Amino acid sequence: MRARDKAAVSALRSTLAALDNAEAVPVGEAALRGTALEHAPAGVGVTEAARRELSEREVVDVVRAEVAERLAAAEELTTLAHADRAAGLRAEADVLLRFLDGPGAA
């Protein structure tokens, strides 16, 4: 990271965001309708919900989905005008694949 590896930084940032989104608790429609404003809870922390804890398998699935997304996007960018962007996406996918291959590979 100190070498300012742009592919690694980009891949890791977006994958961390995807993991963060995967941990979010889904909100049901009934909760969205709510009650009258005067009956709404007030105070510090009343709107916070516990986040889901992902299993190791779910984390691997999210990372694999990020890899697949990058490879599919790179495949679509086949014209010469987008060759640099496609190469960048493939480099990001390679960074993520190193994390999936095991602890010695990263």
N, CA and C atoms as an extended XYZ file, in Angstrom:
318
Properties=species:S:1:pos:R:3:atomname:S:1:resname:S:1:resid:I:1 pbc="F F F"
N         0.817       -1.194        0.000 N   MET     1
C         0.000        0.000        0.000 CA  MET     1
C         0.862        1.260        0.000 C   MET     1
N         2.035        1.193        0.617 N   ARG     2
C         2.886        2.370        0.669 CA  ARG     2
C         3.358        2.767       -0.720 C   ARG     2
N         3.395        1.824       -1.629 N   ALA     3
C         3.818        2.113       -2.994 CA  ALA     3
C         2.710        2.765       -3.792 C   ALA     3
N         1.602        3.048       -3.132 N   ARG     4
C         0.446        3.691       -3.783 CA  ARG     4
C        -0.060        2.856       -4.954 C   ARG     4
N        -0.236        1.580       -4.691 N   ASP     5
C        -0.767        0.664       -5.689 CA  ASP     5
C        -2.243        0.991       -5.891 C   ASP     5
N        -2.527        1.720       -6.947 N   LYS     6
C        -3.893        2.205       -7.178 CA  LYS     6
C        -4.889        1.070       -7.362 C   LYS     6
N        -4.489        0.005       -8.011 N   ALA     7
C        -5.400       -1.124       -8.226 CA  ALA     7
C        -5.773       -1.766       -6.892 C   ALA     7
N        -4.787       -1.951       -6.020 N   ALA     8
C        -5.054       -2.573       -4.723 CA  ALA     8
C        -5.933       -1.675       -3.861 C   ALA     8
N        -5.620       -0.387       -3.836 N   VAL     9
C        -6.400        0.545       -3.019 CA  VAL     9
C        -7.847        0.589       -3.502 C   VAL     9
N        -8.043        0.683       -4.797 N   SER    10
C        -9.392        0.744       -5.357 CA  SER    10
C       -10.171       -0.543       -5.080 C   SER    10
N        -9.520       -1.679       -5.297 N   ALA    11
C       -10.186       -2.965       -5.085 CA  ALA    11
C       -10.558       -3.156       -3.620 C   ALA    11
N        -9.642       -2.827       -2.731 N   LEU    12
C        -9.903       -3.035       -1.311 CA  LEU    12
C       -10.959       -2.075       -0.781 C   LEU    12
N       -10.933       -0.832       -1.220 N   ARG    13
C       -11.944        0.125       -0.767 CA  ARG    13
C       -13.344       -0.307       -1.191 C   ARG    13
N       -13.492       -0.670       -2.453 N   SER    14
C       -14.832       -1.041       -2.915 CA  SER    14
C       -15.288       -2.366       -2.315 C   SER    14
N       -14.368       -3.282       -2.065 N   THR    15
C       -14.732       -4.552       -1.451 CA  THR    15
C       -15.123       -4.354        0.012 C   THR    15
N       -14.417       -3.474        0.714 N   LEU    16
C       -14.808       -3.162        2.092 CA  LEU    16
C       -16.192       -2.528        2.130 C   LEU    16
N       -16.492       -1.680        1.158 N   ALA    17
C       -17.831       -1.084        1.090 CA  ALA    17
C       -18.881       -2.149        0.810 C   ALA    17
N       -18.566       -3.101       -0.069 N   ALA    18
C       -19.509       -4.183       -0.366 CA  ALA    18
C       -19.749       -5.046        0.869 C   ALA    18
N       -18.696       -5.302        1.635 N   LEU    19
C       -18.849       -6.070        2.873 CA  LEU    19
C       -19.675       -5.287        3.889 C   LEU    19
N       -19.449       -3.999        3.965 N   ASP    20
C       -20.222       -3.160        4.873 CA  ASP    20
C       -21.702       -3.190        4.498 C   ASP    20
N       -21.988       -3.119        3.210 N   ASN    21
C       -23.382       -3.192        2.747 CA  ASN    21
C       -23.998       -4.554        3.040 C   ASN    21
N       -23.208       -5.602        2.921 N   ALA    22
C       -23.715       -6.948        3.184 CA  ALA    22
C       -24.052       -7.141        4.660 C   ALA    22
N       -23.393       -6.395        5.529 N   GLU    23
C       -23.653       -6.507        6.960 CA  GLU    23
C       -24.878       -5.710        7.398 C   GLU    23
N       -25.387       -4.859        6.530 N   ALA    24
C       -26.539       -4.027        6.894 CA  ALA    24
C       -27.768       -4.898        7.121 C   ALA    24
N       -28.577       -4.486        8.068 N   VAL    25
C       -29.796       -5.219        8.386 CA  VAL    25
C       -30.896       -4.727        7.459 C   VAL    25
N       -31.562       -5.639        6.735 N   PRO    26
C       -32.633       -5.200        5.844 CA  PRO    26
C       -33.791       -4.590        6.629 C   PRO    26
N       -34.357       -3.535        6.082 N   VAL    27
C       -35.482       -2.870        6.730 CA  VAL    27
C       -36.751       -3.321        6.044 C   VAL    27
N       -37.710       -3.807        6.827 N   GLY    28
C       -38.975       -4.247        6.264 CA  GLY    28
C       -39.866       -3.067        5.925 C   GLY    28
N       -40.852       -3.291        5.070 N   GLU    29
C       -41.766       -2.221        4.682 CA  GLU    29
C       -42.567       -1.710        5.862 C   GLU    29
N       -42.919       -2.573        6.782 N   ALA    30
C       -43.690       -2.143        7.943 CA  ALA    30
C       -42.895       -1.137        8.764 C   ALA    30
N       -41.602       -1.341        8.872 N   ALA    31
C       -40.762       -0.416        9.634 CA  ALA    31
C       -40.657        0.930        8.923 C   ALA    31
N       -40.746        0.911        7.599 N   LEU    32
C       -40.666        2.163        6.847 CA  LEU    32
C       -41.921        3.008        7.022 C   LEU    32
N       -43.053        2.378        7.191 N   ARG    33
C       -44.301        3.126        7.349 CA  ARG    33
C       -44.340        3.833        8.693 C   ARG    33
N       -43.869        3.147        9.742 N   GLY    34
C       -43.748        3.746       11.054 CA  GLY    34
C       -45.055        4.219       11.647 C   GLY    34
N       -44.935        5.051       12.662 N   THR    35
C       -46.090        5.595       13.355 CA  THR    35
C       -46.018        7.109       13.289 C   THR    35
N       -46.904        7.734       13.988 N   ALA    36
C       -46.927        9.196       14.009 CA  ALA    36
C       -45.628        9.725       14.606 C   ALA    36
N       -45.234       10.890       14.182 N   LEU    37
C       -43.979       11.481       14.621 CA  LEU    37
C       -43.918       11.635       16.142 C   LEU    37
N       -45.031       11.979       16.759 N   GLU    38
C       -45.004       12.172       18.211 CA  GLU    38
C       -44.802       10.869       18.982 C   GLU    38
N       -44.990        9.732       18.315 N   HIS    39
C       -44.778        8.428       18.954 CA  HIS    39
C       -43.413        7.842       18.610 C   HIS    39
N       -42.643        8.563       17.818 N   ALA    40
C       -41.328        8.076       17.407 CA  ALA    40
C       -40.369        8.112       18.590 C   ALA    40
N       -39.490        7.118       18.688 N   PRO    41
C       -38.527        7.127       19.786 CA  PRO    41
C       -37.548        8.288       19.617 C   PRO    41
N       -37.071        8.803       20.726 N   ALA    42
C       -36.115        9.906       20.694 CA  ALA    42
C       -34.985        9.606       21.652 C   ALA    42
N       -33.837       10.118       21.344 N   GLY    43
C       -32.691        9.950       22.229 CA  GLY    43
C       -31.505        9.353       21.495 C   GLY    43
N       -30.392        9.335       22.181 N   VAL    44
C       -29.159        8.852       21.584 CA  VAL    44
C       -29.219        7.338       21.406 C   VAL    44
N       -28.939        6.887       20.192 N   GLY    45
C       -28.836        5.459       19.924 CA  GLY    45
C       -30.124        4.725       19.643 C   GLY    45
N       -31.285        5.388       19.685 N   VAL    46
C       -32.532        4.653       19.484 CA  VAL    46
C       -32.731        4.231       18.041 C   VAL    46
N       -32.059        4.868       17.118 N   THR    47
C       -32.237        4.502       15.714 CA  THR    47
C       -31.188        3.510       15.221 C   THR    47
N       -30.261        3.147       16.080 N   GLU    48
C       -29.216        2.223       15.676 CA  GLU    48
C       -29.708        0.782       15.742 C   GLU    48
N       -29.324        0.013       14.751 N   ALA    49
C       -29.669       -1.414       14.715 CA  ALA    49
C       -28.376       -2.217       14.699 C   ALA    49
N       -28.417       -3.352       15.323 N   ALA    50
C       -27.244       -4.235       15.300 CA  ALA    50
C       -27.005       -4.706       13.882 C   ALA    50
N       -25.757       -4.770       13.494 N   ARG    51
C       -25.419       -5.207       12.138 CA  ARG    51
C       -25.279       -6.725       12.121 C   ARG    51
N       -25.508       -7.291       10.937 N   ARG    52
C       -25.317       -8.732       10.780 CA  ARG    52
C       -23.832       -9.051       10.860 C   ARG    52
N       -23.533      -10.231       11.349 N   GLU    53
C       -22.154      -10.705       11.311 CA  GLU    53
C       -22.070      -11.732       10.195 C   GLU    53
N       -21.191      -11.478        9.252 N   LEU    54
C       -21.039      -12.381        8.116 CA  LEU    54
C       -20.148      -13.558        8.512 C   LEU    54
N       -20.522      -14.719        8.023 N   SER    55
C       -19.666      -15.888        8.223 CA  SER    55
C       -18.489      -15.783        7.260 C   SER    55
N       -17.501      -16.600        7.475 N   GLU    56
C       -16.342      -16.592        6.584 CA  GLU    56
C       -16.779      -16.917        5.153 C   GLU    56
N       -17.710      -17.831        5.029 N   ARG    57
C       -18.212      -18.216        3.702 CA  ARG    57
C       -18.897      -17.031        3.016 C   ARG    57
N       -19.692      -16.265        3.779 N   GLU    58
C       -20.374      -15.102        3.202 CA  GLU    58
C       -19.375      -14.029        2.773 C   GLU    58
N       -18.313      -13.850        3.543 N   VAL    59
C       -17.273      -12.885        3.171 CA  VAL    59
C       -16.610      -13.316        1.872 C   VAL    59
N       -16.281      -14.596        1.784 N   VAL    60
C       -15.659      -15.119        0.554 CA  VAL    60
C       -16.605      -14.937       -0.625 C   VAL    60
N       -17.898      -15.166       -0.424 N   ASP    61
C       -18.877      -14.986       -1.507 CA  ASP    61
C       -18.929      -13.542       -1.979 C   ASP    61
N       -18.864      -12.589       -1.042 N   VAL    62
C       -18.881      -11.171       -1.415 CA  VAL    62
C       -17.625      -10.829       -2.213 C   VAL    62
N       -16.468      -11.316       -1.768 N   VAL    63
C       -15.217      -11.029       -2.478 CA  VAL    63
C       -15.239      -11.665       -3.865 C   VAL    63
N       -15.740      -12.894       -3.950 N   ARG    64
C       -15.845      -13.551       -5.265 CA  ARG    64
C       -16.783      -12.774       -6.201 C   ARG    64
N       -17.862      -12.242       -5.654 N   ALA    65
C       -18.786      -11.445       -6.463 CA  ALA    65
C       -18.100      -10.174       -6.967 C   ALA    65
N       -17.263       -9.572       -6.138 N   GLU    66
C       -16.518       -8.381       -6.550 CA  GLU    66
C       -15.540       -8.735       -7.677 C   GLU    66
N       -14.884       -9.886       -7.566 N   VAL    67
C       -13.960      -10.331       -8.614 CA  VAL    67
C       -14.731      -10.558       -9.911 C   VAL    67
N       -15.850      -11.267       -9.817 N   ALA    68
C       -16.652      -11.563      -11.004 CA  ALA    68
C       -17.159      -10.277      -11.659 C   ALA    68
N       -17.547       -9.317      -10.841 N   GLU    69
C       -18.031       -8.038      -11.374 CA  GLU    69
C       -16.934       -7.322      -12.158 C   GLU    69
N       -15.724       -7.317      -11.620 N   ARG    70
C       -14.613       -6.659      -12.306 CA  ARG    70
C       -14.250       -7.374      -13.604 C   ARG    70
N       -14.212       -8.694      -13.558 N   LEU    71
C       -13.862       -9.444      -14.769 CA  LEU    71
C       -14.927       -9.292      -15.850 C   LEU    71
N       -16.193       -9.243      -15.454 N   ALA    72
C       -17.268       -9.044      -16.432 CA  ALA    72
C       -17.182       -7.647      -17.046 C   ALA    72
N       -16.898       -6.651      -16.219 N   ALA    73
C       -16.774       -5.288      -16.735 CA  ALA    73
C       -15.564       -5.174      -17.656 C   ALA    73
N       -14.462       -5.827      -17.302 N   ALA    74
C       -13.272       -5.802      -18.153 CA  ALA    74
C       -13.551       -6.476      -19.488 C   ALA    74
N       -14.349       -7.527      -19.457 N   GLU    75
C       -14.697       -8.242      -20.685 CA  GLU    75
C       -15.520       -7.351      -21.619 C   GLU    75
N       -16.359       -6.500      -21.047 N   GLU    76
C       -17.181       -5.598      -21.855 CA  GLU    76
C       -16.359       -4.468      -22.466 C   GLU    76
N       -15.257       -4.127      -21.852 N   LEU    77
C       -14.409       -3.036      -22.333 CA  LEU    77
C       -13.345       -3.583      -23.275 C   LEU    77
N       -13.768       -4.098      -24.400 N   THR    78
C       -12.828       -4.753      -25.311 CA  THR    78
C       -12.242       -3.814      -26.356 C   THR    78
N       -12.816       -2.640      -26.506 N   THR    79
C       -12.289       -1.724      -27.521 CA  THR    79
C       -10.959       -1.150      -27.060 C   THR    79
N       -10.154       -0.729      -28.018 N   LEU    80
C        -8.844       -0.175      -27.691 CA  LEU    80
C        -8.945        1.095      -26.862 C   LEU    80
N       -10.020        1.835      -27.034 N   ALA    81
C       -10.194        3.074      -26.283 CA  ALA    81
C       -10.320        2.807      -24.782 C   ALA    81
N       -10.728        1.624      -24.420 N   HIS    82
C       -10.931        1.284      -23.009 CA  HIS    82
C        -9.960        0.219      -22.514 C   HIS    82
N        -8.904       -0.031      -23.248 N   ALA    83
C        -7.957       -1.084      -22.877 CA  ALA    83
C        -7.312       -0.805      -21.522 C   ALA    83
N        -7.005        0.444      -21.225 N   ASP    84
C        -6.386        0.775      -19.936 CA  ASP    84
C        -7.330        0.489      -18.779 C   ASP    84
N        -8.584        0.861      -18.954 N   ARG    85
C        -9.572        0.626      -17.887 CA  ARG    85
C        -9.785       -0.870      -17.683 C   ARG    85
N        -9.845       -1.635      -18.767 N   ALA    86
C       -10.012       -3.087      -18.666 CA  ALA    86
C        -8.824       -3.709      -17.947 C   ALA    86
N        -7.614       -3.236      -18.255 N   ALA    87
C        -6.416       -3.750      -17.584 CA  ALA    87
C        -6.454       -3.411      -16.098 C   ALA    87
N        -6.939       -2.227      -15.769 N   GLY    88
C        -7.066       -1.839      -14.363 CA  GLY    88
C        -8.042       -2.722      -13.613 C   GLY    88
N        -9.162       -3.036      -14.260 N   LEU    89
C       -10.150       -3.916      -13.627 CA  LEU    89
C        -9.595       -5.316      -13.422 C   LEU    89
N        -8.842       -5.801      -14.394 N   ARG    90
C        -8.224       -7.129      -14.240 CA  ARG    90
C        -7.190       -7.123      -13.112 C   ARG    90
N        -6.450       -6.016      -12.987 N   ALA    91
C        -5.465       -5.903      -11.900 CA  ALA    91
C        -6.171       -5.900      -10.550 C   ALA    91
N        -7.303       -5.202      -10.450 N   GLU    92
C        -8.077       -5.199       -9.210 CA  GLU    92
C        -8.580       -6.598       -8.885 C   GLU    92
N        -9.049       -7.316       -9.899 N   ALA    93
C        -9.520       -8.691       -9.685 CA  ALA    93
C        -8.373       -9.576       -9.202 C   ALA    93
N        -7.177       -9.380       -9.750 N   ASP    94
C        -6.017      -10.164       -9.318 CA  ASP    94
C        -5.681       -9.893       -7.852 C   ASP    94
N        -5.793       -8.624       -7.438 N   VAL    95
C        -5.530       -8.284       -6.038 CA  VAL    95
C        -6.491       -9.050       -5.130 C   VAL    95
N        -7.769       -9.033       -5.482 N   LEU    96
C        -8.767       -9.721       -4.655 CA  LEU    96
C        -8.573      -11.232       -4.681 C   LEU    96
N        -8.189      -11.768       -5.821 N   LEU    97
C        -7.959      -13.213       -5.914 CA  LEU    97
C        -6.799      -13.652       -5.029 C   LEU    97
N        -5.802      -12.791       -4.855 N   ARG    98
C        -4.697      -13.134       -3.957 CA  ARG    98
C        -5.187      -13.328       -2.534 C   ARG    98
N        -6.191      -12.562       -2.129 N   PHE    99
C        -6.740      -12.728       -0.780 CA  PHE    99
C        -7.552      -14.010       -0.659 C   PHE    99
N        -8.149      -14.444       -1.750 N   LEU   100
C        -8.950      -15.671       -1.714 CA  LEU   100
C        -8.079      -16.919       -1.768 C   LEU   100
N        -6.888      -16.789       -2.333 N   ASP   101
C        -6.016      -17.953       -2.515 CA  ASP   101
C        -5.391      -18.457       -1.227 C   ASP   101
N        -5.399      -17.666       -0.191 N   GLY   102
C        -4.865      -18.128        1.083 CA  GLY   102
C        -4.002      -17.084        1.740 C   GLY   102
N        -3.630      -17.342        3.002 N   PRO   103
C        -2.890      -16.359        3.772 CA  PRO   103
C        -1.489      -16.087        3.231 C   PRO   103
N        -0.857      -17.056        2.615 N   GLY   104
C         0.494      -16.850        2.093 CA  GLY   104
C         0.525      -16.071        0.800 C   GLY   104
N        -0.612      -15.995        0.121 N   ALA   105
C        -0.650      -15.358       -1.186 CA  ALA   105
C        -0.822      -13.853       -1.099 C   ALA   105
N        -1.397      -13.352       -0.002 N   ALA   106
C        -1.699      -11.919        0.101 CA  ALA   106
C        -0.510      -11.085        0.432 C   ALA   106
